[in-house]
Amino acid sequence: MKMNTQILELNPSNSKSLKESNAPNVIQKGGLVAFPTETVYGLGADALNTDAINKIFQAKGRPQDNPLIVHISNFEDLHILSSNIPHKAQRLAEKFWPGPLTMILKRSESVPSGVSAGMNTIAIRMPSNPIALALIKYSNTPIAAPSANLSTRPSPTKAKHVVDDLKGKIDMIIDGGDVEIGVESTVIDLISDPPEILRPGKISKQEIENVIGEVNEVLGTKTTTSTLKPKSPGMKYKHYSPFAKVIIVTSPQECENVLQKNSLKKTKVLKYTDEVSMAKNMFSDFRQCDTEEYELILVYSIKGEGLARAVMNRLEKASSD
Ligand code: TXA
Ligand code: MG
């Protein structure tokens, strides 16, 4: 059934006006509100309301075994969601929150298991976008939010992307302009010792090690088969994909060769000057290519840690099928 989706334009520098809006009320009543974070747009619902959580999975077409990240606006909420918080988690939170770091911790028994897809752990992050923080604060509850795209599609970096994927399926979309970063948060499992990075993001392994010492990285970049139980269930699914086929190229020579081999296909070449612009634009460019019905997208790879590594991880996923 199609529902009426309210679209609310808000300037991030005037996030106070969120308080007077209908958005907190929608969350409190168990509805779905898409909102900007500094990484990508999220699709939010009351993390403590099982019915609301179920609606997220439905609207996105998300596999039931893929757990959600719970977003908080103050440090006290960490202790509602998790117990026995390790010292290393405390230090990371102090250093990187609010910001693009998600920590996997032990889930408190008082938190409904649906948000974690039945796992006894919970993913928690405090975003830095003022609209996101205000929405959580005035809704007076932690907010579960995956990226606000249809499952398998590129993550949304503009409100328009959310409109394209979810209009008619959710209650409200807060348009707070383009996101700042453009790739999802770094996910780190603090239950393992040493802790393990499950998804690379802007905050690099090195930056994390500077705070808590040695960490491992276990990235299921290409494929993780269902027989191999992935640490982060999301890693086994197809992700971030445009409809066009994506091929990574490393040099003009290679690009030329691939172009020649595919001369009959409508092909787009994407080349970015640096990782910041690549992160900010790549998902949006993928969507634009779909709109213009490209069949093939060639993307130049980039090198580096942190954001460069994160955006290459998403590109590798988009190029694998
Ligand atoms: O930047 C972000 O993290 C964005 C914004 C909206 O905050 N959110 C986001 O959520 O990317 P989502 O659902 O698209 O990705 C969450 C990832 C998935 O790979 C999921 O499997 C993993 O985090 N995850 C969530 N809870 C987990 C848990 N308890 N254990 C292991 N992995 C978990
Ligand atoms: Mg996602």
mmCIF file of C-alpha atoms and ligand atoms in Angstrom:
data_model
loop_
_atom_site.group_PDB
_atom_site.id
_atom_site.type_symbol
_atom_site.label_atom_id
_atom_site.label_comp_id
_atom_site.label_asym_id
_atom_site.label_seq_id
_atom_site.Cartn_x
_atom_site.Cartn_y
_atom_site.Cartn_z
ATOM 1 C CA MET A 1 0.000 0.000 0.000
ATOM 2 C CA LYS A 2 1.335 3.421 -0.928
ATOM 3 C CA MET A 3 1.558 5.959 1.863
ATOM 4 C CA ASN A 4 1.927 9.704 1.827
ATOM 5 C CA THR A 5 5.561 10.661 2.443
ATOM 6 C CA GLN A 6 6.042 14.083 3.996
ATOM 7 C CA ILE A 7 9.181 15.891 2.826
ATOM 8 C CA LEU A 8 10.679 18.380 5.267
ATOM 9 C CA GLU A 9 13.469 20.714 4.193
ATOM 10 C CA LEU A 10 15.788 21.703 7.015
ATOM 11 C CA ASN A 11 18.985 23.677 7.134
ATOM 12 C CA PRO A 12 21.566 21.775 9.270
ATOM 13 C CA SER A 13 22.594 25.073 10.871
ATOM 14 C CA ASN A 14 19.032 25.507 12.084
ATOM 15 C CA SER A 15 18.515 22.043 13.520
ATOM 16 C CA LYS A 16 16.523 23.517 16.444
ATOM 17 C CA SER A 17 13.531 23.878 14.141
ATOM 18 C CA LEU A 18 13.399 20.104 14.113
ATOM 19 C CA LYS A 19 11.935 20.315 17.589
ATOM 20 C CA GLU A 20 8.844 22.127 16.298
ATOM 21 C CA SER A 21 8.465 19.744 13.375
ATOM 22 C CA ASN A 22 6.434 16.582 13.219
ATOM 23 C CA ALA A 23 9.527 14.351 12.935
ATOM 24 C CA PRO A 24 10.036 13.399 16.618
ATOM 25 C CA ASN A 25 6.336 12.635 16.868
ATOM 26 C CA VAL A 26 6.520 10.292 13.870
ATOM 27 C CA ILE A 27 9.422 8.387 15.482
ATOM 28 C CA GLN A 28 7.617 8.180 18.836
ATOM 29 C CA LYS A 29 4.529 6.766 17.139
ATOM 30 C CA GLY A 30 6.589 4.004 15.531
ATOM 31 C CA GLY A 31 6.901 5.568 12.068
ATOM 32 C CA LEU A 32 9.854 5.807 9.677
ATOM 33 C CA VAL A 33 11.827 9.023 9.130
ATOM 34 C CA ALA A 34 14.748 9.280 6.710
ATOM 35 C CA PHE A 35 17.351 11.820 7.835
ATOM 36 C CA PRO A 36 20.816 13.043 6.891
ATOM 37 C CA THR A 37 23.913 11.930 8.769
ATOM 38 C CA GLU A 38 27.477 13.019 7.985
ATOM 39 C CA THR A 39 28.105 9.694 6.191
ATOM 40 C CA VAL A 40 24.946 8.841 4.220
ATOM 41 C CA TYR A 41 21.183 9.295 4.726
ATOM 42 C CA GLY A 42 19.700 6.902 7.276
ATOM 43 C CA LEU A 43 16.218 5.373 7.538
ATOM 44 C CA GLY A 44 15.266 5.836 11.170
ATOM 45 C CA ALA A 45 12.849 4.217 13.588
ATOM 46 C CA ASP A 46 12.549 3.924 17.379
ATOM 47 C CA ALA A 47 15.205 1.333 18.252
ATOM 48 C CA LEU A 48 13.192 0.124 21.248
ATOM 49 C CA ASN A 49 9.985 -0.549 19.274
ATOM 50 C CA THR A 50 9.944 -3.944 17.551
ATOM 51 C CA ASP A 51 7.076 -3.085 15.187
ATOM 52 C CA ALA A 52 8.874 0.056 14.039
ATOM 53 C CA ILE A 53 12.075 -1.948 13.449
ATOM 54 C CA ASN A 54 10.172 -4.456 11.333
ATOM 55 C CA LYS A 55 8.914 -1.623 9.137
ATOM 56 C CA ILE A 56 12.518 -0.680 8.283
ATOM 57 C CA PHE A 57 13.240 -4.173 6.973
ATOM 58 C CA GLN A 58 10.025 -4.099 4.966
ATOM 59 C CA ALA A 59 10.521 -0.680 3.396
ATOM 60 C CA LYS A 60 14.095 -1.429 2.319
ATOM 61 C CA GLY A 61 13.512 -5.034 1.312
ATOM 62 C CA ARG A 62 16.369 -5.813 3.683
ATOM 63 C CA PRO A 63 17.221 -9.448 4.521
ATOM 64 C CA GLN A 64 15.933 -10.250 8.035
ATOM 65 C CA ASP A 65 19.323 -11.448 9.266
ATOM 66 C CA ASN A 66 21.130 -8.170 8.650
ATOM 67 C CA PRO A 67 21.285 -6.181 11.928
ATOM 68 C CA LEU A 68 20.846 -2.396 12.199
ATOM 69 C CA ILE A 69 23.019 0.351 13.654
ATOM 70 C CA VAL A 70 21.475 2.178 16.624
ATOM 71 C CA HIS A 71 22.138 5.913 16.710
ATOM 72 C CA ILE A 72 22.415 7.855 19.970
ATOM 73 C CA SER A 73 22.754 11.550 20.817
ATOM 74 C CA ASN A 74 24.412 11.379 24.227
ATOM 75 C CA PHE A 75 26.890 9.180 26.013
ATOM 76 C CA GLU A 76 24.405 7.991 28.659
ATOM 77 C CA ASP A 77 22.396 6.145 26.010
ATOM 78 C CA LEU A 78 25.391 3.917 25.440
ATOM 79 C CA HIS A 79 24.720 2.406 28.859
ATOM 80 C CA ILE A 80 21.053 1.759 28.087
ATOM 81 C CA LEU A 81 21.936 -0.195 24.956
ATOM 82 C CA SER A 82 24.967 -2.086 26.200
ATOM 83 C CA SER A 83 26.411 -3.422 29.417
ATOM 84 C CA ASN A 84 30.025 -4.173 30.379
ATOM 85 C CA ILE A 85 31.393 -1.573 28.021
ATOM 86 C CA PRO A 86 35.094 -2.297 27.557
ATOM 87 C CA HIS A 87 37.606 0.404 28.347
ATOM 88 C CA LYS A 88 38.741 0.496 24.695
ATOM 89 C CA ALA A 89 35.183 1.280 23.573
ATOM 90 C CA GLN A 90 34.980 4.096 26.075
ATOM 91 C CA ARG A 91 38.215 5.578 24.736
ATOM 92 C CA LEU A 92 37.111 5.306 21.096
ATOM 93 C CA ALA A 93 33.777 6.959 21.911
ATOM 94 C CA GLU A 94 35.548 9.831 23.662
ATOM 95 C CA LYS A 95 37.882 10.320 20.719
ATOM 96 C CA PHE A 96 35.591 9.824 17.695
ATOM 97 C CA TRP A 97 32.002 10.574 18.804
ATOM 98 C CA PRO A 98 30.043 12.277 17.532
ATOM 99 C CA GLY A 99 31.389 10.969 14.225
ATOM 100 C CA PRO A 100 31.562 8.168 11.650
ATOM 101 C CA LEU A 101 32.508 5.276 13.938
ATOM 102 C CA THR A 102 30.177 2.371 14.771
ATOM 103 C CA MET A 103 31.054 0.051 17.640
ATOM 104 C CA ILE A 104 29.787 -3.505 18.058
ATOM 105 C CA LEU A 105 29.182 -4.203 21.742
ATOM 106 C CA LYS A 106 27.225 -6.609 23.902
ATOM 107 C CA ARG A 107 23.474 -5.901 23.648
ATOM 108 C CA SER A 108 21.587 -5.148 26.889
ATOM 109 C CA GLU A 109 18.787 -7.594 27.500
ATOM 110 C CA SER A 110 16.322 -4.721 27.738
ATOM 111 C CA VAL A 111 16.884 -3.885 24.045
ATOM 112 C CA PRO A 112 14.611 -5.820 21.658
ATOM 113 C CA SER A 113 16.620 -8.409 19.723
ATOM 114 C CA GLY A 114 14.993 -7.495 16.388
ATOM 115 C CA VAL A 115 17.231 -4.477 15.999
ATOM 116 C CA SER A 116 20.240 -6.814 16.035
ATOM 117 C CA ALA A 117 18.527 -9.447 13.882
ATOM 118 C CA GLY A 118 18.557 -11.762 16.900
ATOM 119 C CA MET A 119 22.284 -11.429 17.643
ATOM 120 C CA ASN A 120 23.341 -10.779 21.229
ATOM 121 C CA THR A 121 25.469 -7.868 20.093
ATOM 122 C CA ILE A 122 24.491 -4.345 19.084
ATOM 123 C CA ALA A 123 25.992 -1.781 16.703
ATOM 124 C CA ILE A 124 26.040 1.756 18.148
ATOM 125 C CA ARG A 125 27.061 5.105 16.731
ATOM 126 C CA MET A 126 26.700 8.782 17.647
ATOM 127 C CA PRO A 127 26.437 10.729 14.373
ATOM 128 C CA SER A 128 27.721 14.298 14.123
ATOM 129 C CA ASN A 129 25.159 15.787 11.728
ATOM 130 C CA PRO A 130 23.164 18.340 13.792
ATOM 131 C CA ILE A 131 19.846 17.256 12.244
ATOM 132 C CA ALA A 132 20.537 13.625 13.134
ATOM 133 C CA LEU A 133 21.484 14.558 16.696
ATOM 134 C CA ALA A 134 18.405 16.762 17.107
ATOM 135 C CA LEU A 135 16.090 14.070 15.745
ATOM 136 C CA ILE A 136 17.435 11.519 18.247
ATOM 137 C CA LYS A 137 17.347 13.988 21.120
ATOM 138 C CA TYR A 138 13.800 15.262 20.579
ATOM 139 C CA SER A 139 12.445 11.813 19.785
ATOM 140 C CA ASN A 140 13.774 10.903 23.222
ATOM 141 C CA THR A 141 14.830 7.407 22.147
ATOM 142 C CA PRO A 142 17.779 5.786 20.368
ATOM 143 C CA ILE A 143 17.128 5.533 16.618
ATOM 144 C CA ALA A 144 17.892 2.429 14.572
ATOM 145 C CA ALA A 145 18.914 3.389 11.053
ATOM 146 C CA PRO A 146 20.393 1.550 8.124
ATOM 147 C CA SER A 147 21.314 3.535 5.026
ATOM 148 C CA ALA A 148 18.091 4.886 3.482
ATOM 149 C CA ASN A 149 18.331 3.070 0.142
ATOM 150 C CA LEU A 150 16.496 0.065 -1.209
ATOM 151 C CA SER A 151 18.529 -3.043 -0.353
ATOM 152 C CA THR A 152 21.489 -3.593 -2.771
ATOM 153 C CA ARG A 153 21.255 -0.048 -4.221
ATOM 154 C CA PRO A 154 23.978 2.589 -3.724
ATOM 155 C CA SER A 155 23.692 4.404 -0.396
ATOM 156 C CA PRO A 156 21.904 7.785 -0.559
ATOM 157 C CA THR A 157 24.034 10.918 -0.306
ATOM 158 C CA LYS A 158 21.243 13.351 -1.271
ATOM 159 C CA ALA A 159 17.615 13.517 -0.147
ATOM 160 C CA LYS A 160 16.612 13.000 -3.781
ATOM 161 C CA HIS A 161 18.123 9.503 -3.684
ATOM 162 C CA VAL A 162 15.907 8.659 -0.720
ATOM 163 C CA VAL A 163 12.882 10.071 -2.534
ATOM 164 C CA ASP A 164 13.692 7.902 -5.575
ATOM 165 C CA ASP A 165 14.002 4.722 -3.482
ATOM 166 C CA LEU A 166 11.509 5.151 -0.651
ATOM 167 C CA LYS A 167 8.820 7.731 -1.443
ATOM 168 C CA GLY A 168 5.438 6.173 -0.786
ATOM 169 C CA LYS A 169 6.952 3.592 1.581
ATOM 170 C CA ILE A 170 7.913 5.715 4.588
ATOM 171 C CA ASP A 171 6.331 8.515 6.642
ATOM 172 C CA MET A 172 8.848 11.292 6.243
ATOM 173 C CA ILE A 173 12.071 12.387 4.559
ATOM 174 C CA ILE A 174 14.122 15.192 6.106
ATOM 175 C CA ASP A 175 16.047 16.953 3.358
ATOM 176 C CA GLY A 176 19.147 18.414 4.985
ATOM 177 C CA GLY A 177 21.151 18.807 1.788
ATOM 178 C CA ASP A 178 24.081 16.734 0.564
ATOM 179 C CA VAL A 179 25.954 14.635 3.115
ATOM 180 C CA GLU A 180 29.495 15.536 4.094
ATOM 181 C CA ILE A 181 31.442 12.292 3.678
ATOM 182 C CA GLY A 182 29.541 9.999 1.330
ATOM 183 C CA VAL A 183 30.596 6.540 2.555
ATOM 184 C CA GLU A 184 29.250 4.716 5.589
ATOM 185 C CA SER A 185 30.885 4.657 9.009
ATOM 186 C CA THR A 186 33.808 2.492 10.044
ATOM 187 C CA VAL A 187 32.399 -0.559 11.882
ATOM 188 C CA ILE A 188 34.557 -2.054 14.621
ATOM 189 C CA ASP A 189 33.810 -5.104 16.771
ATOM 190 C CA LEU A 190 34.960 -4.386 20.342
ATOM 191 C CA ILE A 191 33.925 -7.790 21.660
ATOM 192 C CA SER A 192 36.803 -9.504 19.868
ATOM 193 C CA ASP A 193 40.254 -9.083 21.327
ATOM 194 C CA PRO A 194 42.074 -7.543 19.609
ATOM 195 C CA PRO A 195 39.115 -5.598 18.214
ATOM 196 C CA GLU A 196 38.261 -6.174 14.549
ATOM 197 C CA ILE A 197 37.346 -3.686 11.853
ATOM 198 C CA LEU A 198 34.410 -5.185 9.937
ATOM 199 C CA ARG A 199 33.821 -2.317 7.508
ATOM 200 C CA PRO A 200 36.335 0.394 6.588
ATOM 201 C CA GLY A 201 35.234 4.019 6.749
ATOM 202 C CA LYS A 202 36.720 7.482 7.008
ATOM 203 C CA ILE A 203 38.235 6.724 10.404
ATOM 204 C CA SER A 204 41.237 4.556 9.535
ATOM 205 C CA LYS A 205 42.797 1.524 11.204
ATOM 206 C CA GLN A 206 45.807 3.671 12.046
ATOM 207 C CA GLU A 207 43.716 6.380 13.708
ATOM 208 C CA ILE A 208 41.999 3.721 15.796
ATOM 209 C CA GLU A 209 45.284 2.032 16.709
ATOM 210 C CA ASN A 210 46.628 5.373 17.856
ATOM 211 C CA VAL A 211 43.920 5.328 20.531
ATOM 212 C CA ILE A 212 43.588 1.663 21.584
ATOM 213 C CA GLY A 213 46.578 -0.206 20.152
ATOM 214 C CA GLU A 214 46.463 -3.216 17.847
ATOM 215 C CA VAL A 215 43.302 -3.994 15.875
ATOM 216 C CA ASN A 216 42.631 -6.519 13.103
ATOM 217 C CA GLU A 217 40.801 -6.001 9.865
ATOM 218 C CA VAL A 218 38.498 -8.716 8.530
ATOM 219 C CA LEU A 219 36.969 -7.395 5.372
ATOM 220 C CA GLY A 220 34.751 -9.596 3.260
ATOM 221 C CA THR A 221 35.415 -7.453 0.202
ATOM 222 C CA LYS A 222 34.496 -9.716 -2.700
ATOM 223 C CA THR A 223 32.307 -12.540 -1.530
ATOM 224 C CA THR A 224 31.476 -14.172 1.712
ATOM 225 C CA THR A 225 29.510 -17.338 1.120
ATOM 226 C CA SER A 226 26.668 -18.286 3.394
ATOM 227 C CA THR A 227 28.584 -21.356 4.594
ATOM 228 C CA LEU A 228 31.225 -19.063 5.993
ATOM 229 C CA LYS A 229 29.396 -17.249 8.767
ATOM 230 C CA PRO A 230 30.401 -13.606 8.378
ATOM 231 C CA LYS A 231 31.048 -11.506 11.450
ATOM 232 C CA SER A 232 29.014 -8.704 10.001
ATOM 233 C CA PRO A 233 25.999 -10.221 8.259
ATOM 234 C CA GLY A 234 25.774 -7.277 5.873
ATOM 235 C CA MET A 235 29.068 -8.269 4.287
ATOM 236 C CA LYS A 236 27.638 -11.303 2.539
ATOM 237 C CA TYR A 237 25.052 -9.387 0.551
ATOM 238 C CA LYS A 238 25.300 -7.662 -2.787
ATOM 239 C CA HIS A 239 25.818 -3.984 -2.159
ATOM 240 C CA TYR A 240 26.078 -0.477 -3.463
ATOM 241 C CA SER A 241 25.270 -1.553 -7.002
ATOM 242 C CA PRO A 242 24.126 0.472 -9.941
ATOM 243 C CA PHE A 243 22.237 -1.465 -12.632
ATOM 244 C CA ALA A 244 25.185 -0.999 -14.960
ATOM 245 C CA LYS A 245 28.141 -3.354 -14.737
ATOM 246 C CA VAL A 246 31.076 -1.774 -12.881
ATOM 247 C CA ILE A 247 34.719 -2.420 -13.807
ATOM 248 C CA ILE A 248 37.705 -1.041 -11.886
ATOM 249 C CA VAL A 249 40.630 0.236 -13.967
ATOM 250 C CA THR A 250 44.075 1.252 -12.769
ATOM 251 C CA SER A 251 45.635 2.998 -15.783
ATOM 252 C CA PRO A 252 44.672 4.856 -18.980
ATOM 253 C CA GLN A 253 46.015 1.866 -20.936
ATOM 254 C CA GLU A 254 43.740 -0.556 -19.127
ATOM 255 C CA CYS A 255 40.816 1.843 -19.474
ATOM 256 C CA GLU A 256 41.412 2.034 -23.226
ATOM 257 C CA ASN A 257 41.529 -1.771 -23.527
ATOM 258 C CA VAL A 258 38.268 -2.248 -21.667
ATOM 259 C CA LEU A 259 36.612 0.496 -23.719
ATOM 260 C CA GLN A 260 37.691 -1.178 -26.936
ATOM 261 C CA LYS A 261 36.410 -4.578 -25.850
ATOM 262 C CA ASN A 262 33.045 -3.040 -24.974
ATOM 263 C CA SER A 263 32.697 -0.608 -27.826
ATOM 264 C CA LEU A 264 29.033 -1.466 -28.355
ATOM 265 C CA LYS A 265 28.018 -0.708 -24.791
ATOM 266 C CA LYS A 266 26.986 2.699 -23.538
ATOM 267 C CA THR A 267 29.936 3.329 -21.216
ATOM 268 C CA LYS A 268 30.785 5.964 -18.628
ATOM 269 C CA VAL A 269 34.307 6.534 -17.277
ATOM 270 C CA LEU A 270 34.566 7.931 -13.753
ATOM 271 C CA LYS A 271 37.856 9.367 -12.582
ATOM 272 C CA TYR A 272 38.218 11.327 -9.349
ATOM 273 C CA THR A 273 40.963 13.713 -8.319
ATOM 274 C CA ASP A 274 41.139 12.446 -4.733
ATOM 275 C CA GLU A 275 39.407 10.245 -2.196
ATOM 276 C CA VAL A 276 37.368 13.082 -0.705
ATOM 277 C CA SER A 277 35.595 13.833 -3.975
ATOM 278 C CA MET A 278 35.377 10.135 -4.834
ATOM 279 C CA ALA A 279 33.649 9.384 -1.515
ATOM 280 C CA LYS A 280 31.323 12.342 -1.855
ATOM 281 C CA ASN A 281 30.294 11.652 -5.442
ATOM 282 C CA MET A 282 30.662 7.999 -6.377
ATOM 283 C CA PHE A 283 27.306 6.663 -5.158
ATOM 284 C CA SER A 284 25.536 9.665 -6.639
ATOM 285 C CA ASP A 285 27.343 9.188 -9.964
ATOM 286 C CA PHE A 286 26.300 5.513 -10.004
ATOM 287 C CA ARG A 287 22.681 6.560 -9.632
ATOM 288 C CA GLN A 288 23.039 9.209 -12.324
ATOM 289 C CA CYS A 289 24.484 6.575 -14.679
ATOM 290 C CA ASP A 290 21.401 4.445 -14.075
ATOM 291 C CA THR A 291 19.124 7.368 -14.854
ATOM 292 C CA GLU A 292 20.989 7.883 -18.114
ATOM 293 C CA GLU A 293 20.875 4.146 -18.824
ATOM 294 C CA TYR A 294 24.585 3.462 -19.047
ATOM 295 C CA GLU A 295 25.382 -0.240 -19.405
ATOM 296 C CA LEU A 296 28.977 -0.115 -18.244
ATOM 297 C CA ILE A 297 30.831 2.092 -15.759
ATOM 298 C CA LEU A 298 34.637 2.165 -15.606
ATOM 299 C CA VAL A 299 36.046 3.638 -12.417
ATOM 300 C CA TYR A 300 39.677 4.528 -11.828
ATOM 301 C CA SER A 301 40.965 3.047 -8.565
ATOM 302 C CA ILE A 302 42.751 5.185 -6.011
ATOM 303 C CA LYS A 303 45.320 4.285 -3.366
ATOM 304 C CA GLY A 304 45.536 5.121 0.303
ATOM 305 C CA GLU A 305 44.249 4.394 3.791
ATOM 306 C CA GLY A 306 41.190 5.696 5.634
ATOM 307 C CA LEU A 307 38.671 7.239 3.267
ATOM 308 C CA ALA A 308 40.519 5.993 0.148
ATOM 309 C CA ARG A 309 40.413 2.445 1.460
ATOM 310 C CA ALA A 310 36.751 2.797 2.415
ATOM 311 C CA VAL A 311 35.661 4.049 -0.976
ATOM 312 C CA MET A 312 37.703 1.334 -2.735
ATOM 313 C CA ASN A 313 35.995 -1.277 -0.549
ATOM 314 C CA ARG A 314 32.569 -0.007 -1.735
ATOM 315 C CA LEU A 315 33.776 0.100 -5.320
ATOM 316 C CA GLU A 316 35.017 -3.494 -5.130
ATOM 317 C CA LYS A 317 31.645 -4.570 -3.797
ATOM 318 C CA ALA A 318 29.819 -2.687 -6.517
ATOM 319 C CA SER A 319 32.005 -4.371 -9.146
ATOM 320 C CA SER A 320 31.546 -7.915 -7.861
ATOM 321 C CA ASP A 321 28.488 -9.901 -8.874
HETATM 322 O O1 TXA B 1 27.326 5.485 8.292
HETATM 323 C C1 TXA B 1 26.568 4.558 8.590
HETATM 324 O O2 TXA B 1 26.934 3.630 9.313
HETATM 325 C C2 TXA B 1 25.134 4.630 8.052
HETATM 326 C C3 TXA B 1 24.437 5.830 8.678
HETATM 327 C C4 TXA B 1 22.977 5.888 8.357
HETATM 328 O O3 TXA B 1 24.648 5.829 10.049
HETATM 329 N N1 TXA B 1 24.423 3.417 8.346
HETATM 330 C C5 TXA B 1 24.673 2.228 7.712
HETATM 331 O O4 TXA B 1 23.848 1.178 8.090
HETATM 332 O O5 TXA B 1 25.541 2.106 6.878
HETATM 333 P P1 TXA B 1 23.703 -0.191 7.261
HETATM 334 O O6 TXA B 1 22.598 -0.915 7.909
HETATM 335 O O7 TXA B 1 23.570 0.119 5.838
HETATM 336 O O8 TXA B 1 25.028 -0.955 7.566
HETATM 337 C C6 TXA B 1 25.251 -1.506 8.852
HETATM 338 C C7 TXA B 1 26.350 -2.518 8.806
HETATM 339 C C8 TXA B 1 25.904 -3.798 8.105
HETATM 340 O O9 TXA B 1 26.982 -4.327 7.360
HETATM 341 C C9 TXA B 1 25.553 -4.705 9.281
HETATM 342 O O10 TXA B 1 25.656 -6.060 8.959
HETATM 343 C C10 TXA B 1 26.570 -4.273 10.319
HETATM 344 O O11 TXA B 1 26.697 -2.890 10.155
HETATM 345 N N2 TXA B 1 26.098 -4.574 11.680
HETATM 346 C C11 TXA B 1 25.051 -4.014 12.323
HETATM 347 N N3 TXA B 1 24.885 -4.570 13.537
HETATM 348 C C12 TXA B 1 25.856 -5.498 13.678
HETATM 349 C C13 TXA B 1 26.202 -6.428 14.705
HETATM 350 N N4 TXA B 1 25.531 -6.505 15.847
HETATM 351 N N5 TXA B 1 27.267 -7.247 14.480
HETATM 352 C C14 TXA B 1 27.963 -7.174 13.331
HETATM 353 N N6 TXA B 1 27.680 -6.316 12.314
HETATM 354 C C15 TXA B 1 26.627 -5.498 12.484
HETATM 355 MG MG MG B 2 23.516 0.016 3.803
#
